[in-house]
Amino acid sequence: MPCVGGGPRAPGWARCTPGARERAQDAHGALCMEHLEAAGHICLLKDTSDLESSSEIAHFIKAEKLEAALALHLYRGGRLLQGHGIPFGIIFGGTDLNEDINQREKNQVMGKVLEEARFAVAFTESMKEMAQMQWPHARDKIYVQSQGIVTVPNAAFNWNTFLHCSGINQSADNLHIFLLVCGLRQVKDPLYLVDAFSEWHQEEPNVYMVIVGPEVDPVFTREVKAKVKRTPGVRLLREMPQEDLHAALKNCFAVLNSSVSEGMSAAILEAMDLEVPVLARNIPGNAAVVKHEVTGLLFSDPQEFVQLAKRLVSDPALEKEIVANGKEYVRMYHSWQVERDTYQNLICTLEGSTEE
């Protein structure tokens, strides 16, 4: 999400997102925008897919009188801000460091973006270390700031209506709903657990897996829809407004993450904040926030997932402990106020550069 902007109460903070359709990134971008607006900046949110060429970016910057920028995702966002004379910072996404870094051309582009960026923010120490190893010249400008989490469940949300829309016509009292929140694209691997979960559902018809998220990749979305349509016990819903999604998270039995790659999953942290247990694929981005059997459960394959899920269903004491630890973890390490202070301080470095 590149975000472009200006000094306090000046025209022109804008945020461009490399997938405003990708809920986790968009939600984090919106939260960063709130932090900047609270400091008196005027912000604009922009999806990078709407600004594909250098000339379009140049026109946008001039037309809106933008003075600085903040880009989420080093490659998709940052590369568009190069060479325009506008000071900018970067927030690493996840796929930039986990996927794009392995492609030589993209790696070189990202290195040049970091040369021009005034600062870069990583969600975890491991992300920072990875970036420093690849681009040593940027070592002194990379900061660590985990995502700040705020959840706002819709008090008017109707769980029974949600179940009905999911095609689940059973009493909510007897159900265990496992919710997977993700954009429909391959890196999120939403089909990873589908077959194993369906086998479990056929043994125990009161367990369901519901996938909720935006249709990011049209071709892959068709594949997901076709697979879910013929798979008992698994349902698919379109993306939801954030407050409704938080309410759905709060009502489900557990939240899942099956991604191949993650920077820092907002859905995992939101689930913890809402006191809902988390089962996540054991990848570095997830393991950075989920400590196995402490703040959640980590699985390495679909069969292990089913074993852990069954254990969670049958062990209320484990569920209670994980939920309490997750809530405390988010309170201690994912403070919304600390995140606000960090971004407001970093933005001051961009303001100074515009005044020189």
Short mmCIF file of C-alpha atoms in Angstrom, two decimals:
data_model
loop_
_atom_site.label_atom_id
_atom_site.label_comp_id
_atom_site.label_asym_id
_atom_site.label_seq_id
_atom_site.Cartn_x
_atom_site.Cartn_y
_atom_site.Cartn_z
CA MET A 1 0.00 0.00 0.00
CA PRO A 2 1.95 3.05 -0.99
CA CYS A 3 0.72 6.01 0.77
CA VAL A 4 1.50 9.51 -0.35
CA GLY A 5 1.14 12.62 1.77
CA GLY A 6 2.29 15.92 3.25
CA GLY A 7 3.09 17.79 6.44
CA PRO A 8 0.70 18.63 9.29
CA ARG A 9 -2.58 20.01 7.96
CA ALA A 10 -0.96 20.29 4.53
CA PRO A 11 -2.70 19.09 1.39
CA GLY A 12 -1.49 15.80 0.34
CA TRP A 13 -1.00 12.66 2.35
CA ALA A 14 -2.05 9.81 0.13
CA ARG A 15 -1.97 6.10 0.66
CA CYS A 16 -1.87 3.80 -2.34
CA THR A 17 -2.54 0.13 -1.69
CA PRO A 18 -1.26 -2.74 -3.81
CA GLY A 19 -4.43 -4.57 -3.23
CA ALA A 20 -7.03 -2.60 -1.44
CA ARG A 21 -9.08 -5.69 -2.19
CA GLU A 22 -6.79 -7.74 0.06
CA ARG A 23 -8.47 -7.23 3.43
CA ALA A 24 -5.51 -7.69 5.75
CA GLN A 25 -3.34 -5.19 3.89
CA ASP A 26 -6.20 -2.76 3.40
CA ALA A 27 -7.15 -2.87 7.08
CA HIS A 28 -3.58 -2.18 8.14
CA GLY A 29 -3.33 0.65 5.61
CA ALA A 30 -6.53 2.20 6.91
CA LEU A 31 -5.22 2.01 10.47
CA CYS A 32 -1.96 3.71 9.46
CA MET A 33 -4.03 6.40 7.78
CA GLU A 34 -5.88 6.98 11.06
CA HIS A 35 -2.53 7.41 12.82
CA LEU A 36 -1.42 10.05 10.31
CA GLU A 37 -4.73 11.90 10.28
CA ALA A 38 -4.65 12.04 14.08
CA ALA A 39 -1.40 14.01 13.77
CA GLY A 40 -3.09 16.54 11.48
CA HIS A 41 -2.15 15.16 8.07
CA ILE A 42 -4.58 15.05 5.17
CA CYS A 43 -4.48 11.57 3.66
CA LEU A 44 -5.59 9.94 0.43
CA LEU A 45 -5.91 6.18 -0.05
CA LYS A 46 -4.99 4.86 -3.47
CA ASP A 47 -4.76 1.37 -4.94
CA THR A 48 -1.60 0.89 -7.00
CA SER A 49 -3.58 -1.01 -9.63
CA ASP A 50 -5.17 2.36 -10.48
CA LEU A 51 -1.75 3.95 -11.04
CA GLU A 52 0.21 1.57 -13.22
CA SER A 53 2.58 3.89 -15.08
CA SER A 54 5.17 6.43 -13.97
CA SER A 55 3.33 9.21 -15.81
CA GLU A 56 0.10 8.39 -13.98
CA ILE A 57 1.92 8.55 -10.65
CA ALA A 58 3.53 11.86 -11.59
CA HIS A 59 0.15 13.31 -12.59
CA PHE A 60 -1.45 12.06 -9.36
CA ILE A 61 1.28 13.60 -7.20
CA LYS A 62 1.02 16.94 -9.01
CA ALA A 63 -2.77 17.06 -9.16
CA GLU A 64 -3.19 16.31 -5.46
CA LYS A 65 -0.19 18.43 -4.39
CA LEU A 66 1.25 15.50 -2.48
CA GLU A 67 4.28 16.07 -0.32
CA ALA A 68 5.28 12.63 1.00
CA ALA A 69 4.38 8.97 0.77
CA LEU A 70 4.12 5.74 2.74
CA ALA A 71 4.11 2.53 0.70
CA LEU A 72 2.94 -0.84 1.93
CA HIS A 73 4.81 -3.62 0.08
CA LEU A 74 8.36 -2.93 -1.03
CA TYR A 75 7.92 -4.11 -4.63
CA ARG A 76 4.33 -3.48 -5.64
CA GLY A 77 4.07 -0.19 -3.78
CA GLY A 78 7.59 1.15 -3.40
CA ARG A 79 8.71 0.81 -7.02
CA LEU A 80 5.96 3.19 -8.16
CA LEU A 81 7.33 6.01 -6.01
CA GLN A 82 10.88 5.98 -7.36
CA GLY A 83 12.24 8.97 -9.19
CA HIS A 84 9.40 11.39 -8.48
CA GLY A 85 11.28 13.53 -5.96
CA ILE A 86 8.71 12.85 -3.27
CA PRO A 87 10.06 11.59 0.07
CA PHE A 88 8.63 8.25 1.11
CA GLY A 89 8.82 5.41 3.61
CA ILE A 90 8.11 1.70 3.19
CA ILE A 91 6.19 -0.90 5.20
CA PHE A 92 7.22 -4.43 4.25
CA GLY A 93 4.24 -6.60 3.37
CA GLY A 94 5.14 -10.27 3.51
CA THR A 95 5.25 -11.54 -0.05
CA ASP A 96 7.91 -8.95 -0.83
CA LEU A 97 10.32 -10.54 1.67
CA ASN A 98 9.07 -14.13 1.43
CA GLU A 99 8.43 -14.44 -2.31
CA ASP A 100 9.59 -11.49 -4.42
CA ILE A 101 13.02 -11.47 -2.78
CA ASN A 102 13.80 -14.77 -4.57
CA GLN A 103 13.27 -13.28 -8.04
CA ARG A 104 16.44 -11.57 -9.19
CA GLU A 105 14.83 -8.71 -11.11
CA LYS A 106 12.38 -7.87 -8.31
CA ASN A 107 15.16 -8.16 -5.73
CA GLN A 108 17.23 -5.57 -7.60
CA VAL A 109 14.25 -3.23 -7.93
CA MET A 110 13.50 -3.50 -4.21
CA GLY A 111 17.12 -2.76 -3.36
CA LYS A 112 16.95 0.45 -5.38
CA VAL A 113 13.65 1.40 -3.72
CA LEU A 114 15.33 1.06 -0.33
CA GLU A 115 18.17 3.32 -1.48
CA GLU A 116 15.65 6.09 -2.08
CA ALA A 117 13.28 5.38 0.84
CA ARG A 118 13.82 7.42 4.00
CA PHE A 119 12.82 4.53 6.27
CA ALA A 120 11.39 1.01 6.15
CA VAL A 121 9.22 -0.79 8.71
CA ALA A 122 9.27 -4.55 9.35
CA PHE A 123 6.62 -6.28 11.47
CA THR A 124 9.10 -8.64 13.15
CA GLU A 125 12.80 -8.89 13.99
CA SER A 126 13.14 -11.84 11.61
CA MET A 127 11.73 -9.75 8.74
CA LYS A 128 14.18 -6.99 9.58
CA GLU A 129 17.10 -9.43 9.63
CA MET A 130 16.05 -10.89 6.28
CA ALA A 131 15.90 -7.44 4.69
CA GLN A 132 19.25 -6.38 6.18
CA MET A 133 20.91 -9.53 4.87
CA GLN A 134 19.62 -8.87 1.33
CA TRP A 135 20.22 -5.12 1.29
CA PRO A 136 22.99 -4.19 3.75
CA HIS A 137 22.98 -0.60 2.53
CA ALA A 138 19.53 -0.16 4.14
CA ARG A 139 20.55 -1.54 7.54
CA ASP A 140 20.31 1.78 9.39
CA LYS A 141 16.90 2.74 8.03
CA ILE A 142 14.90 -0.43 8.92
CA TYR A 143 12.74 -0.31 12.05
CA VAL A 144 10.60 -2.98 13.72
CA GLN A 145 6.99 -2.20 14.57
CA SER A 146 4.42 -4.96 14.93
CA GLN A 147 0.88 -4.36 13.77
CA GLY A 148 -1.36 -2.59 16.25
CA ILE A 149 -4.70 -4.31 16.69
CA VAL A 150 -8.14 -2.84 17.32
CA THR A 151 -11.28 -4.96 16.96
CA VAL A 152 -14.77 -3.50 16.60
CA PRO A 153 -17.41 -6.26 16.34
CA ASN A 154 -20.80 -5.16 15.02
CA ALA A 155 -23.20 -5.45 17.97
CA ALA A 156 -26.12 -5.92 15.55
CA PHE A 157 -24.48 -8.86 13.76
CA ASN A 158 -26.69 -11.95 13.54
CA TRP A 159 -24.75 -15.21 13.77
CA ASN A 160 -27.72 -17.32 12.68
CA THR A 161 -28.06 -15.22 9.54
CA PHE A 162 -24.36 -15.71 8.86
CA LEU A 163 -24.78 -19.48 9.18
CA HIS A 164 -27.81 -19.42 6.88
CA CYS A 165 -25.88 -17.43 4.27
CA SER A 166 -23.15 -20.05 4.54
CA GLY A 167 -25.65 -22.79 3.76
CA ILE A 168 -25.39 -24.26 7.26
CA ASN A 169 -28.86 -25.11 8.50
CA GLN A 170 -28.14 -26.51 11.94
CA SER A 171 -28.60 -25.16 15.43
CA ALA A 172 -25.72 -22.85 16.33
CA ASP A 173 -25.53 -24.43 19.78
CA ASN A 174 -24.24 -27.73 18.37
CA LEU A 175 -21.82 -26.36 15.79
CA HIS A 176 -18.07 -25.85 15.69
CA ILE A 177 -17.31 -23.32 12.95
CA PHE A 178 -13.69 -22.93 11.85
CA LEU A 179 -13.22 -19.63 9.99
CA LEU A 180 -10.49 -19.05 7.40
CA VAL A 181 -10.16 -15.36 6.49
CA CYS A 182 -8.06 -14.72 3.38
CA GLY A 183 -8.01 -13.27 -0.09
CA LEU A 184 -8.54 -15.92 -2.75
CA ARG A 185 -5.03 -16.15 -4.16
CA GLN A 186 -2.53 -18.98 -4.23
CA VAL A 187 -0.16 -17.64 -1.57
CA LYS A 188 -3.00 -17.90 0.96
CA ASP A 189 -3.59 -21.55 -0.02
CA PRO A 190 -7.27 -21.67 1.05
CA LEU A 191 -7.69 -25.21 -0.32
CA TYR A 192 -4.85 -26.64 1.79
CA LEU A 193 -7.13 -28.03 4.53
CA VAL A 194 -10.27 -28.63 2.48
CA ASP A 195 -10.02 -32.38 1.83
CA ALA A 196 -8.86 -33.28 5.34
CA PHE A 197 -11.53 -31.08 6.90
CA SER A 198 -14.24 -32.59 4.72
CA GLU A 199 -13.27 -36.10 5.84
CA TRP A 200 -13.58 -34.96 9.45
CA HIS A 201 -16.96 -33.34 8.72
CA GLN A 202 -18.27 -36.61 7.32
CA GLU A 203 -17.31 -38.28 10.62
CA GLU A 204 -18.67 -35.39 12.72
CA PRO A 205 -21.34 -33.39 10.81
CA ASN A 206 -21.33 -30.53 13.34
CA VAL A 207 -17.89 -29.22 12.27
CA TYR A 208 -17.67 -26.80 9.34
CA MET A 209 -14.95 -24.80 7.67
CA VAL A 210 -16.03 -21.43 6.28
CA ILE A 211 -13.70 -19.46 3.98
CA VAL A 212 -14.31 -15.70 3.89
CA GLY A 213 -12.46 -13.27 1.68
CA PRO A 214 -12.19 -11.14 -1.43
CA GLU A 215 -11.82 -12.64 -4.92
CA VAL A 216 -8.30 -11.36 -5.60
CA ASP A 217 -7.23 -13.77 -8.36
CA PRO A 218 -10.16 -14.45 -10.78
CA VAL A 219 -8.69 -17.66 -12.22
CA PHE A 220 -7.81 -19.10 -8.82
CA THR A 221 -11.17 -17.98 -7.43
CA ARG A 222 -12.94 -20.17 -9.98
CA GLU A 223 -10.84 -23.12 -8.87
CA VAL A 224 -11.68 -22.48 -5.21
CA LYS A 225 -15.40 -22.14 -5.92
CA ALA A 226 -15.49 -25.35 -7.93
CA LYS A 227 -13.63 -27.28 -5.24
CA VAL A 228 -15.76 -25.97 -2.36
CA LYS A 229 -18.98 -26.62 -4.27
CA ARG A 230 -18.25 -30.34 -4.42
CA THR A 231 -16.75 -30.66 -0.92
CA PRO A 232 -19.02 -31.49 2.05
CA GLY A 233 -18.45 -29.48 5.22
CA VAL A 234 -16.72 -26.53 3.55
CA ARG A 235 -18.36 -23.23 2.65
CA LEU A 236 -17.25 -20.05 0.86
CA LEU A 237 -18.44 -16.49 1.46
CA ARG A 238 -17.46 -13.17 -0.10
CA GLU A 239 -15.57 -10.57 1.90
CA MET A 240 -17.47 -8.77 4.66
CA PRO A 241 -17.36 -5.29 6.21
CA GLN A 242 -14.70 -5.23 8.91
CA GLU A 243 -17.10 -4.84 11.85
CA ASP A 244 -19.21 -7.77 10.61
CA LEU A 245 -16.09 -9.85 10.10
CA HIS A 246 -14.94 -9.14 13.65
CA ALA A 247 -18.35 -10.22 14.90
CA ALA A 248 -18.12 -13.43 12.88
CA LEU A 249 -14.66 -14.09 14.30
CA LYS A 250 -15.99 -13.58 17.81
CA ASN A 251 -18.81 -16.11 17.23
CA CYS A 252 -16.82 -18.88 15.54
CA PHE A 253 -15.11 -21.71 17.38
CA ALA A 254 -11.63 -21.10 15.96
CA VAL A 255 -9.78 -19.08 13.31
CA LEU A 256 -7.53 -20.76 10.75
CA ASN A 257 -4.54 -19.68 8.70
CA SER A 258 -3.20 -21.96 5.96
CA SER A 259 -0.98 -19.51 4.07
CA VAL A 260 2.21 -20.49 2.29
CA SER A 261 3.65 -17.08 3.21
CA GLU A 262 2.68 -14.35 5.69
CA GLY A 263 4.14 -11.09 6.89
CA MET A 264 1.92 -10.78 9.93
CA SER A 265 -1.66 -12.03 9.73
CA ALA A 266 -4.17 -9.45 10.95
CA ALA A 267 -6.86 -12.14 11.19
CA ILE A 268 -4.75 -14.16 13.64
CA LEU A 269 -4.13 -11.15 15.85
CA GLU A 270 -7.76 -10.04 15.66
CA ALA A 271 -8.87 -13.53 16.71
CA MET A 272 -6.55 -13.41 19.70
CA ASP A 273 -7.87 -9.98 20.66
CA LEU A 274 -11.44 -11.31 20.39
CA GLU A 275 -10.54 -14.32 22.57
CA VAL A 276 -10.92 -16.93 19.85
CA PRO A 277 -8.42 -19.81 19.50
CA VAL A 278 -6.11 -19.85 16.48
CA LEU A 279 -4.82 -22.80 14.44
CA ALA A 280 -2.15 -21.71 11.98
CA ARG A 281 0.15 -23.31 9.44
CA ASN A 282 3.67 -23.55 10.80
CA ILE A 283 5.45 -20.98 8.62
CA PRO A 284 7.85 -18.25 9.85
CA GLY A 285 5.32 -15.40 9.66
CA ASN A 286 2.77 -17.33 11.73
CA ALA A 287 5.28 -18.83 14.16
CA ALA A 288 6.45 -15.29 14.93
CA VAL A 289 3.10 -14.55 16.61
CA VAL A 290 1.69 -17.99 17.47
CA LYS A 291 3.55 -19.97 20.12
CA HIS A 292 2.41 -23.58 19.91
CA GLU A 293 0.10 -24.62 22.77
CA VAL A 294 0.57 -21.18 24.37
CA THR A 295 -1.08 -18.53 22.19
CA GLY A 296 -2.42 -20.94 19.57
CA LEU A 297 -1.75 -24.20 17.76
CA LEU A 298 0.64 -24.69 14.84
CA PHE A 299 0.26 -27.49 12.29
CA SER A 300 2.64 -28.72 9.59
CA ASP A 301 0.20 -30.67 7.42
CA PRO A 302 -3.58 -31.16 7.05
CA GLN A 303 -3.57 -34.38 9.07
CA GLU A 304 -1.87 -32.68 12.01
CA PHE A 305 -4.38 -29.86 11.73
CA VAL A 306 -7.29 -32.29 12.15
CA GLN A 307 -5.61 -33.91 15.15
CA LEU A 308 -5.08 -30.55 16.83
CA ALA A 309 -8.59 -29.32 15.94
CA LYS A 310 -10.15 -32.45 17.46
CA ARG A 311 -8.03 -31.96 20.56
CA LEU A 312 -9.18 -28.36 20.87
CA VAL A 313 -12.84 -29.36 20.54
CA SER A 314 -12.51 -31.99 23.27
CA ASP A 315 -10.32 -30.01 25.68
CA PRO A 316 -12.05 -26.87 27.02
CA ALA A 317 -9.17 -26.26 29.43
CA LEU A 318 -6.69 -26.01 26.55
CA GLU A 319 -9.04 -23.67 24.69
CA LYS A 320 -9.40 -21.44 27.74
CA GLU A 321 -5.64 -21.27 28.31
CA ILE A 322 -4.82 -20.48 24.68
CA VAL A 323 -7.47 -17.79 24.51
CA ALA A 324 -6.26 -16.08 27.69
CA ASN A 325 -2.62 -16.18 26.56
CA GLY A 326 -3.50 -14.88 23.10
CA LYS A 327 -5.43 -11.95 24.50
CA GLU A 328 -2.54 -11.01 26.80
CA TYR A 329 -0.01 -11.37 23.97
CA VAL A 330 -1.91 -8.92 21.77
CA ARG A 331 -2.29 -6.50 24.68
CA MET A 332 1.45 -6.53 25.37
CA TYR A 333 2.97 -6.64 21.89
CA HIS A 334 0.41 -5.26 19.44
CA SER A 335 -0.58 -1.99 21.00
CA TRP A 336 -2.50 0.36 18.75
CA GLN A 337 -1.10 3.37 20.66
CA VAL A 338 2.52 2.25 20.34
CA GLU A 339 2.04 1.73 16.62
CA ARG A 340 0.53 5.21 16.32
CA ASP A 341 3.48 6.79 18.13
CA THR A 342 5.97 4.97 15.90
CA TYR A 343 4.40 6.05 12.61
CA GLN A 344 3.85 9.60 13.74
CA ASN A 345 7.53 9.85 14.72
CA LEU A 346 8.73 8.27 11.46
CA ILE A 347 6.57 10.60 9.40
CA CYS A 348 8.40 13.53 10.95
CA THR A 349 11.50 12.41 9.06
CA LEU A 350 9.59 12.86 5.78
CA GLU A 351 8.29 16.27 6.82
CA GLY A 352 11.82 17.45 7.52
CA SER A 353 13.03 16.30 4.12
CA THR A 354 10.30 18.26 2.36
CA GLU A 355 11.34 21.47 4.09
CA GLU A 356 15.03 21.27 3.28
#
